[in-house]
XYZ file of C-alpha atoms in Angstrom:
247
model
C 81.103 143.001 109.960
C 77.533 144.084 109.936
C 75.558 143.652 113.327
C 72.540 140.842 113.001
C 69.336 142.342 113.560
C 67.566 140.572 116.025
C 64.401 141.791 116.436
C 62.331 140.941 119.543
C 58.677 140.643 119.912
C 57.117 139.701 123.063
C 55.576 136.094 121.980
C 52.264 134.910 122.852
C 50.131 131.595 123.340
C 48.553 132.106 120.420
C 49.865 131.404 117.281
C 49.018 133.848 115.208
C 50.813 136.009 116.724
C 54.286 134.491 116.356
C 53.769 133.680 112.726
C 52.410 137.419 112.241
C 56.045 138.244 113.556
C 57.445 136.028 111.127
C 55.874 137.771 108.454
C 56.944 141.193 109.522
C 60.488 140.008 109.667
C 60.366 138.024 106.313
C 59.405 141.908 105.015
C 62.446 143.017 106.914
C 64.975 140.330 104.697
C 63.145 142.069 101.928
C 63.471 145.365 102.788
C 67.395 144.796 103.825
C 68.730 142.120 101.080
C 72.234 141.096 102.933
C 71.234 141.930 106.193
C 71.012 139.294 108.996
C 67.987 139.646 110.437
C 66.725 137.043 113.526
C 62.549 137.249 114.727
C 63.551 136.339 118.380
C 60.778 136.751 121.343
C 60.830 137.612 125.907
C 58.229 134.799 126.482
C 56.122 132.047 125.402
C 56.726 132.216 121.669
C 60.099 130.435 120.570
C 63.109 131.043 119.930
C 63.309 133.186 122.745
C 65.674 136.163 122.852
C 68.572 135.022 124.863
C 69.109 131.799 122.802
C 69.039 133.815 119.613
C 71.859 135.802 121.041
C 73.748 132.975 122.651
C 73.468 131.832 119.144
C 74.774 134.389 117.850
C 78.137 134.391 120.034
C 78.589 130.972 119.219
C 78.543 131.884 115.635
C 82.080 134.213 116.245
C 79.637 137.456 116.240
C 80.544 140.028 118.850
C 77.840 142.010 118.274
C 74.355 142.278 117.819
C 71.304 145.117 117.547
C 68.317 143.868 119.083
C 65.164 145.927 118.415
C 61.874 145.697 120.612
C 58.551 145.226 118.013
C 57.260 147.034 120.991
C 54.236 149.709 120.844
C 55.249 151.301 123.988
C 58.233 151.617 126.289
C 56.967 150.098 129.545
C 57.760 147.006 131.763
C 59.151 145.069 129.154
C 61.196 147.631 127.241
C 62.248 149.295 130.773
C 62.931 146.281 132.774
C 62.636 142.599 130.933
C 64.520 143.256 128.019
C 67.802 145.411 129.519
C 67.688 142.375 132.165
C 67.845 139.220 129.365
C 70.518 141.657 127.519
C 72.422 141.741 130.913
C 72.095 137.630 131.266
C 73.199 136.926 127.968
C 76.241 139.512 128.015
C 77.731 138.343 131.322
C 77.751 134.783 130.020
C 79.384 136.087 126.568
C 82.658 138.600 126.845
C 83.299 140.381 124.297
C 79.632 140.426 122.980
C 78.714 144.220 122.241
C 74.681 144.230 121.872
C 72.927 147.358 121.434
C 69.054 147.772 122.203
C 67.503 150.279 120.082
C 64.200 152.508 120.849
C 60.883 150.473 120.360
C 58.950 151.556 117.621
C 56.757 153.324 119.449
C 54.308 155.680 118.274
C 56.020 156.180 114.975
C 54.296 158.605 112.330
C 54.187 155.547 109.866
C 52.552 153.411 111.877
C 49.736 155.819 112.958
C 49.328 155.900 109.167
C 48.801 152.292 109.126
C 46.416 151.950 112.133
C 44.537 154.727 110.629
C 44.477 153.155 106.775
C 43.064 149.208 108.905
C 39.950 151.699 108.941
C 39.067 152.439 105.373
C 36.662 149.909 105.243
C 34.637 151.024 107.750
C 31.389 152.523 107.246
C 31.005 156.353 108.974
C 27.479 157.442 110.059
C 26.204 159.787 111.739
C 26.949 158.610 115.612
C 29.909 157.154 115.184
C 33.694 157.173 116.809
C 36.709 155.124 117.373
C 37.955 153.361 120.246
C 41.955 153.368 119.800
C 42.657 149.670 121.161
C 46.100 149.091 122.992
C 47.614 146.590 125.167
C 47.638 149.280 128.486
C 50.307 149.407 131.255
C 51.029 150.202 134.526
C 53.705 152.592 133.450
C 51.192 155.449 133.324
C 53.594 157.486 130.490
C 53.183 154.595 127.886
C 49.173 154.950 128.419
C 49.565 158.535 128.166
C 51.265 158.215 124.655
C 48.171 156.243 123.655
C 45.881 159.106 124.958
C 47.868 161.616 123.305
C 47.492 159.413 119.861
C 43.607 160.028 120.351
C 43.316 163.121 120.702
C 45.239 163.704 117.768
C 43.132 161.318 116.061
C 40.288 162.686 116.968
C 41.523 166.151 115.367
C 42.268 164.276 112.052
C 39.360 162.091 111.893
C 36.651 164.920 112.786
C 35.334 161.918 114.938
C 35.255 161.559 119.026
C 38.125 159.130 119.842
C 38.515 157.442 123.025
C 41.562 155.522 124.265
C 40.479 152.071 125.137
C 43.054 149.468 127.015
C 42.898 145.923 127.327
C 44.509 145.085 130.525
C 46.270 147.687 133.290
C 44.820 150.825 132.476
C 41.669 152.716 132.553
C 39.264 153.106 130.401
C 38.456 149.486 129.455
C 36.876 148.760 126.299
C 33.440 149.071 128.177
C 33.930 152.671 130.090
C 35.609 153.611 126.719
C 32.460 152.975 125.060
C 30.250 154.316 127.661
C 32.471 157.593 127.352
C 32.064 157.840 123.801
C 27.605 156.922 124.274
C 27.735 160.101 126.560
C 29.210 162.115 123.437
C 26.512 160.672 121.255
C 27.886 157.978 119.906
C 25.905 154.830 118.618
C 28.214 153.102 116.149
C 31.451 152.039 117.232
C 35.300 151.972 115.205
C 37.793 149.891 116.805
C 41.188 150.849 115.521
C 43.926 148.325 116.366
C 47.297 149.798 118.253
C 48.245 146.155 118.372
C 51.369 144.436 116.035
C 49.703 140.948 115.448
C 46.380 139.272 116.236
C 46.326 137.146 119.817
C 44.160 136.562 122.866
C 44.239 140.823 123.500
C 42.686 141.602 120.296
C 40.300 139.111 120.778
C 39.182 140.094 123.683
C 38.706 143.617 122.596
C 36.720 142.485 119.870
C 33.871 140.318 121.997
C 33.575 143.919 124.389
C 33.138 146.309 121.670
C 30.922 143.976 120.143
C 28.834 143.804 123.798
C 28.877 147.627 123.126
C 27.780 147.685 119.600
C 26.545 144.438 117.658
C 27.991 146.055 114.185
C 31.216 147.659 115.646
C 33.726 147.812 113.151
C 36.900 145.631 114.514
C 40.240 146.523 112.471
C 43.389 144.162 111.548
C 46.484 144.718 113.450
C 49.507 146.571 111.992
C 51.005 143.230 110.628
C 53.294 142.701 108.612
C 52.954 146.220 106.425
C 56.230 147.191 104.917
C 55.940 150.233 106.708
C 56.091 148.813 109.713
C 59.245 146.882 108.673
C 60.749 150.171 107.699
C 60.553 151.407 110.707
C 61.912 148.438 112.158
C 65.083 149.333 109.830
C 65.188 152.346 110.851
C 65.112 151.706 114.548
C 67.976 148.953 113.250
C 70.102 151.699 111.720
C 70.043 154.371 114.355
C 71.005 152.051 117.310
C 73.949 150.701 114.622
C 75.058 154.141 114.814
C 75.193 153.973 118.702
C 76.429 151.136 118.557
C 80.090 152.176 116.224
C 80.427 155.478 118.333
C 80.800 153.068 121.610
C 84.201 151.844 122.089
C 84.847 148.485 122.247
C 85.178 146.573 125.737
C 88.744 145.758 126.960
């Protein structure tokens, strides 16, 4: 039998962000007619992850593919989720589950970050903060920087990293970085999945910076982002039939 999907955001206070996950995975059902696909989430969203896969068990499945709607692989790709896989597997015998690679900085994504910006206006003076989440896991931020630069190449505009939380530079040293290159008129591309209290927040600083900043949507529920999230689903499948089954 085919594997659910469970795909695994990592929830949020705000509601917009759960039902933006929602969305996304409706687009997934779409995408994958006969699949079964689960929108599952670590924290403060529900259903959370571990009841989706207790679920599951109950159900007679034996095994599962969970993929992280994750941006980055840091604490919570590293650490959180291996550890609720662990819970839920030592509780369930027999249960196979396979966590595939997050989505991470995925060529089709970057196209959809970058196409959130056609609708801004480009003077002379202007650049792009790149907005992320940030981490402490200074290889995820690095991935980020590495996205800008590129970016910057591409866009023949300066582009600055800027993180939310964790990390350096903050939206405000961001913006002071790209003022000292001559900018006046700020971009704010979105390295985010769904709106919440993050995005937010990056919006009122940029807009501190510059009164007519340009603020752009999240990824969302593009079907390009749910064909990555397929394809994410498919490889770890793979994995998944070349490990042999648990005595």
């Amino acid at each position: 039998m085919t594997p659910p999907l469970v795909a695994v955001a990592h929830g949020s206070r705000d509601p917009r962000s759960a039902a933006t996950v929602r969305a996304l995975v409706d687009v997934v059902r779409a995408q994958a007619p006969g699949l079964d696909v689960h929108e599952s989430f670590l924290d403060l969203s529900e259903p959370r992850v571990t009841d989706v896969l207790r679920g599951l068990y109950a159900q007679g499945r034996r095994s599962a593919v969970v993929v992280p709607l994750l941006l980055g692989s840091a604490f919570h790709a590293r650490i959180d989720l291996p550890a609720l896989v662990d819970e839920v597997t030592a509780e369930c015998p027999g249960f196979r589950i396979q966590v595939s690679d997050v989505l991470g900085a995925d060529p089709a994504l970057q196209a959809v970050a970058l196409d959130r910006l056609a609708g801004a206006r480009r003077r002379s003076g202007t650049g792009v903060l790149l907005s992320a989440v940030g981490s402490s896991n200074p290889e995820a931020n690095a991935v980020v920087a590495g996205l800008a630069a590129r970016w910057e190449k591409q866009l023949g505009l300066p582009v600055s990293e800027a993180f939310a939380s964790a990390a350096q530079p903050d939206i405000p040293a961001a913006a002071e970085r790209l003022r000292a290159r001559g900018v006046r008129h700020l971009i704010v591309a979105s390295w985010f999945l769904a709106p919440g209290l993050l995005p937010d927040r990056i919006a009122l600083l940029a807009r501190d910076a510059d009164p007519g900043a340009f603020i752009a949507e999240p990824l969302a529920d593009d079907p390009r982002v749910a064909d990555v999230v397929i394809g994410r689903y498919a490889a770890a499948v793979a994995g998944l039939l070349r490990t042999p089954q648990a005595a």
